[in-house]
């Protein structure tokens, strides 16, 4: 009888011990998420008061933990969901919730009636984004200016105080680029290899597209695209809070680097992928396929637009349609220009496609 009583009482005790690791993981995971949300809220409050928030860089284990989240799988699922045509009766409630959550301005849309849209992609009224003709470089998209300025010491700022390597971001020079920029090939600096004309400097500009922004991006100037490099990678969030937290975030994430030249020398536009933005589309490049189920870490794929039949590459006019994201993400411009090039921007400002970025 006593033995049976022990067995009876032992079962709940064993079950309790089995459940404790689950509760521990939930508690620690929930606490960590709550802490990060609190830190994000605190940074936002400091920014509202005009106080610069202290920089806290994620440790290696935090980055590894973040990378272990199946964001690529989630992004593919979101991409497929976004391609599903919603039934007419469901469109208005679903899209209204999305519009309210992300602050989408439907008055700028070419068609304002929500029943017309089969998915989240929308086109704008032609007059809603006039292209500035007085400045040499315009914003390629709607978004928020995270950082801009000269590239120094082969390091580029993704946000103020947090940098990434220029060479890691763009990758090594291709043979075509080496031929084009042979004037400086003897230099040991990757940065100076990109500068083709004496007296020029290298500049950069980072634009963050929020989920509620217009998702297409356009040509920021008149230039020729000669090469595409696709880096498969992680799909971590690229919102300003994460960009301030993870060093070299843009080098970790999947991205498509378009390089070429404009009237002042080297010019590049990079579309950086993010969570739920695994699909990056370049309109003139049907061979590009992003967010594949598997990839080799550190690998990249090169493709040249210069062929025997097309020795000029792909000519792009300022304001011309270039590509699109599934949702918000980031555009990084890195280009060569004379020393008297000036940005007409402020850090953190909102900008729209077609507005001036800078000029000589």
XYZ file of C-alpha atoms in Angstrom:
360
model
C 0.000 0.000 0.000
C 2.850 2.415 0.864
C 4.662 1.506 -2.375
C 1.545 2.297 -4.397
C 1.250 5.655 -2.630
C 4.850 6.508 -3.544
C 4.191 5.692 -7.196
C 1.048 7.749 -7.114
C 2.874 10.793 -5.793
C 5.978 10.302 -7.929
C 4.197 10.741 -11.280
C 3.176 14.393 -10.748
C 6.652 15.227 -9.408
C 8.361 13.784 -12.509
C 5.889 15.613 -14.759
C 6.649 18.851 -12.914
C 10.388 18.472 -13.472
C 9.814 17.713 -17.148
C 7.814 20.894 -17.593
C 10.256 23.174 -15.797
C 12.693 23.614 -18.746
C 9.777 24.747 -20.929
C 8.678 27.316 -18.353
C 12.289 28.421 -17.966
C 12.678 28.968 -21.725
C 9.385 30.840 -21.925
C 10.318 33.024 -18.966
C 13.835 33.828 -20.200
C 12.710 34.312 -23.806
C 9.812 36.521 -22.751
C 12.066 38.487 -20.435
C 14.627 39.021 -23.180
C 11.981 40.185 -25.669
C 10.512 42.488 -23.021
C 13.940 43.923 -22.270
C 14.701 44.603 -25.950
C 11.303 46.280 -26.383
C 11.980 48.427 -23.323
C 15.396 49.408 -24.739
C 13.765 50.312 -28.052
C 11.142 52.430 -26.267
C 13.839 54.154 -24.197
C 15.861 55.019 -27.321
C 12.758 56.452 -29.009
C 12.012 58.615 -25.974
C 15.583 59.926 -25.864
C 15.440 60.758 -29.583
C 12.190 62.686 -29.059
C 13.949 64.760 -26.390
C 16.890 65.398 -28.718
C 19.285 63.280 -26.631
C 21.619 60.888 -28.432
C 21.091 57.348 -27.146
C 24.188 55.403 -26.014
C 25.321 52.754 -28.500
C 25.084 49.150 -27.370
C 26.535 46.601 -29.810
C 25.209 43.030 -29.807
C 27.631 40.329 -28.722
C 28.476 37.349 -30.944
C 26.129 35.020 -29.067
C 23.248 37.483 -29.425
C 23.826 37.728 -33.192
C 24.087 33.930 -33.433
C 20.872 33.552 -31.449
C 19.102 36.008 -33.747
C 20.407 34.174 -36.831
C 19.017 30.892 -35.492
C 15.476 32.233 -35.925
C 14.114 30.839 -39.248
C 13.600 34.269 -40.802
C 14.298 33.001 -44.327
C 11.547 30.391 -44.028
C 9.171 32.961 -42.549
C 10.023 35.399 -45.337
C 9.326 32.801 -48.039
C 6.011 32.027 -46.371
C 5.158 35.737 -46.250
C 6.161 36.121 -49.905
C 3.848 33.310 -50.956
C 1.063 34.694 -48.798
C 1.528 38.099 -50.414
C 1.097 36.494 -53.847
C -2.264 34.973 -52.901
C -5.223 36.807 -54.399
C -7.579 37.662 -51.546
C -11.320 37.242 -52.157
C -13.066 40.546 -52.766
C -15.103 40.457 -49.545
C -11.918 40.013 -47.440
C -9.806 42.732 -49.051
C -11.158 45.803 -47.304
C -10.918 44.533 -43.686
C -7.443 43.001 -44.219
C -5.986 45.980 -46.084
C -7.610 48.474 -43.722
C -5.833 46.789 -40.798
C -2.512 46.937 -42.682
C -3.055 50.602 -43.607
C -3.907 51.499 -40.012
C -0.961 49.540 -38.563
C 1.739 50.977 -40.850
C 0.253 54.380 -41.681
C -0.096 53.872 -45.439
C -1.282 56.955 -47.350
C -3.798 55.551 -49.826
C -4.603 59.018 -51.195
C -1.344 58.758 -53.164
C -2.289 55.391 -54.662
C -3.275 55.225 -58.318
C -6.440 53.387 -57.224
C -7.842 54.168 -53.769
C -10.590 51.523 -53.768
C -9.271 48.635 -51.629
C -11.499 46.110 -53.394
C -9.372 46.616 -56.498
C -6.177 45.188 -54.933
C -5.494 41.457 -55.114
C -2.393 41.808 -52.881
C -0.415 44.478 -50.977
C 1.422 45.924 -53.994
C 0.211 49.349 -55.070
C 1.102 51.887 -57.736
C 1.228 55.620 -57.128
C -0.449 58.464 -58.959
C 2.043 59.875 -61.491
C 1.895 63.384 -59.993
C 2.454 62.180 -56.406
C 6.241 61.770 -56.866
C 7.681 64.501 -59.119
C 11.331 63.836 -59.978
C 13.667 66.721 -59.099
C 15.500 67.837 -62.231
C 17.777 70.414 -60.547
C 19.919 67.970 -58.540
C 22.204 65.247 -59.852
C 21.186 62.552 -57.335
C 17.618 61.957 -56.110
C 16.158 59.594 -53.554
C 15.503 56.217 -55.213
C 12.659 55.440 -52.793
C 10.465 56.610 -49.966
C 12.026 56.123 -46.556
C 14.049 57.494 -43.662
C 17.635 58.734 -43.969
C 19.748 56.665 -41.560
C 23.138 58.050 -42.544
C 25.081 59.797 -45.289
C 28.474 61.367 -45.935
C 31.978 60.535 -47.107
C 33.374 57.014 -46.868
C 36.446 57.062 -44.636
C 39.050 54.358 -43.957
C 37.077 51.757 -45.933
C 34.327 51.912 -43.289
C 30.709 52.946 -43.907
C 28.234 53.994 -41.213
C 24.907 52.131 -41.244
C 23.756 54.443 -38.427
C 25.765 57.007 -36.502
C 28.561 55.300 -34.609
C 27.952 51.790 -36.037
C 29.997 50.860 -39.108
C 30.606 48.045 -41.564
C 33.431 47.173 -43.934
C 33.108 48.575 -47.460
C 34.861 45.558 -48.979
C 32.753 43.051 -47.027
C 29.612 44.841 -48.156
C 30.419 45.174 -51.882
C 32.699 42.169 -52.184
C 36.026 42.056 -54.060
C 36.423 43.837 -57.404
C 35.485 41.726 -60.440
C 37.722 41.363 -63.472
C 35.462 43.748 -65.432
C 35.690 46.341 -62.686
C 39.467 45.882 -62.548
C 39.663 46.700 -66.246
C 37.425 49.735 -65.863
C 39.319 51.078 -62.836
C 42.827 50.040 -63.851
C 44.127 53.562 -63.186
C 44.209 52.890 -59.452
C 44.638 49.112 -59.395
C 48.126 49.473 -57.903
C 46.686 50.936 -54.705
C 46.353 48.705 -51.679
C 43.175 50.386 -50.476
C 39.882 48.919 -51.657
C 38.298 52.347 -51.294
C 40.797 54.074 -53.575
C 40.410 51.301 -56.162
C 36.810 52.424 -56.632
C 37.738 56.072 -57.196
C 38.504 56.529 -60.894
C 39.275 60.261 -61.099
C 41.859 62.293 -59.241
C 40.347 64.676 -56.694
C 37.135 62.661 -56.280
C 35.817 61.175 -53.036
C 33.582 58.215 -52.214
C 30.167 58.981 -50.698
C 27.378 56.901 -49.200
C 23.717 57.244 -48.260
C 21.490 54.761 -46.376
C 17.688 54.874 -46.767
C 15.396 52.710 -44.626
C 12.015 51.757 -46.124
C 9.381 51.066 -43.451
C 6.586 48.523 -44.140
C 4.140 51.355 -44.828
C 6.366 53.041 -47.412
C 6.064 52.727 -51.191
C 7.949 49.459 -51.885
C 9.367 50.180 -55.346
C 12.751 51.793 -55.916
C 13.957 53.799 -58.890
C 17.169 54.962 -60.506
C 18.730 57.754 -58.394
C 20.600 59.305 -61.354
C 21.564 58.789 -64.986
C 24.008 55.869 -64.984
C 24.942 52.559 -66.607
C 24.611 49.289 -64.667
C 27.366 46.902 -65.709
C 27.410 44.247 -62.984
C 25.199 42.504 -60.440
C 26.419 40.661 -57.349
C 23.948 38.673 -55.243
C 24.889 37.800 -51.661
C 22.595 35.147 -50.114
C 22.450 35.602 -46.349
C 20.371 36.156 -43.255
C 17.141 38.128 -43.246
C 17.357 40.008 -39.967
C 15.313 43.139 -39.412
C 16.939 46.321 -40.711
C 14.891 48.841 -38.724
C 16.975 51.642 -37.143
C 16.917 50.011 -33.694
C 18.456 46.767 -34.987
C 20.884 48.685 -37.245
C 22.104 50.493 -34.103
C 22.447 47.175 -32.241
C 24.111 44.782 -34.746
C 27.447 45.821 -36.225
C 27.812 45.005 -39.943
C 24.107 44.139 -40.123
C 23.993 44.879 -43.861
C 26.937 42.511 -44.448
C 25.071 39.684 -42.688
C 21.842 40.115 -44.666
C 20.988 39.005 -48.181
C 21.555 41.792 -50.688
C 21.792 42.593 -54.380
C 24.617 44.949 -55.370
C 24.299 46.770 -58.703
C 27.502 48.511 -59.821
C 28.338 50.675 -62.792
C 29.318 54.219 -63.576
C 27.863 57.705 -63.955
C 29.352 60.935 -65.290
C 31.622 61.308 -62.241
C 32.856 57.697 -62.045
C 31.895 54.702 -59.906
C 28.244 54.313 -58.847
C 26.451 51.524 -56.966
C 22.995 50.814 -55.574
C 22.453 47.956 -53.126
C 19.046 46.537 -52.188
C 19.331 44.908 -48.740
C 16.887 42.153 -47.780
C 15.212 41.943 -44.373
C 12.688 39.908 -42.405
C 9.646 39.275 -44.643
C 11.570 40.872 -47.528
C 13.318 37.807 -48.925
C 12.188 38.674 -52.430
C 14.225 41.414 -54.129
C 13.211 42.045 -57.713
C 15.230 43.885 -60.374
C 12.956 44.597 -63.338
C 15.530 44.172 -66.104
C 17.090 41.029 -64.543
C 14.886 37.940 -64.893
C 17.735 35.603 -63.903
C 17.890 36.979 -60.355
C 16.318 34.687 -57.715
C 16.590 35.650 -54.050
C 15.850 33.883 -50.737
C 16.610 30.356 -51.948
C 16.013 27.546 -49.411
C 19.745 26.811 -49.108
C 22.995 28.685 -49.696
C 26.678 28.516 -48.755
C 27.749 30.925 -46.054
C 29.916 33.717 -47.423
C 29.122 32.884 -51.049
C 27.980 35.285 -53.749
C 26.922 35.101 -57.390
C 28.208 37.459 -60.082
C 26.450 38.406 -63.306
C 27.694 40.817 -65.967
C 25.346 42.932 -68.055
C 28.185 43.656 -70.495
C 28.180 41.162 -73.365
C 29.408 40.994 -76.938
C 26.040 42.336 -78.067
C 25.695 44.875 -75.254
C 28.988 46.556 -74.382
C 27.352 49.516 -72.663
C 25.554 47.622 -69.885
C 22.036 48.670 -68.833
C 21.430 52.420 -69.210
C 19.169 53.873 -66.506
C 17.560 57.297 -66.544
C 17.010 59.289 -63.343
C 13.638 58.283 -61.844
C 13.211 55.190 -64.031
C 11.686 52.082 -62.384
C 14.478 49.800 -61.158
C 13.036 47.204 -58.762
C 10.885 46.434 -55.739
C 10.728 44.762 -52.320
C 7.915 42.689 -50.851
C 7.885 44.974 -47.806
C 10.075 47.736 -46.399
C 13.844 47.273 -46.411
C 16.999 49.322 -47.064
C 18.725 50.960 -50.031
C 22.438 51.809 -49.808
C 24.059 54.136 -52.347
C 27.860 54.226 -52.639
C 29.254 56.444 -55.363
C 32.153 58.564 -56.509
C 31.835 62.338 -56.875
C 33.995 65.489 -56.790
C 34.925 66.979 -53.428
C 32.366 69.767 -53.748
C 29.436 67.317 -53.781
C 26.925 68.279 -51.075
C 24.073 66.305 -49.526
C 20.819 68.207 -48.965
C 19.764 65.987 -46.068
C 19.438 65.693 -42.305
C 19.929 62.430 -40.358
C 16.592 60.854 -39.500
C 14.556 62.906 -41.951
C 11.734 61.349 -43.969
C 12.225 61.485 -47.702
C 10.196 60.502 -50.733
C 11.193 59.099 -54.079
C 12.150 61.885 -56.480
C 13.327 64.378 -53.839
C 16.902 65.682 -53.892
C 19.685 63.785 -52.132
C 22.573 65.951 -53.234
C 24.334 67.790 -56.030
C 27.503 69.606 -57.014
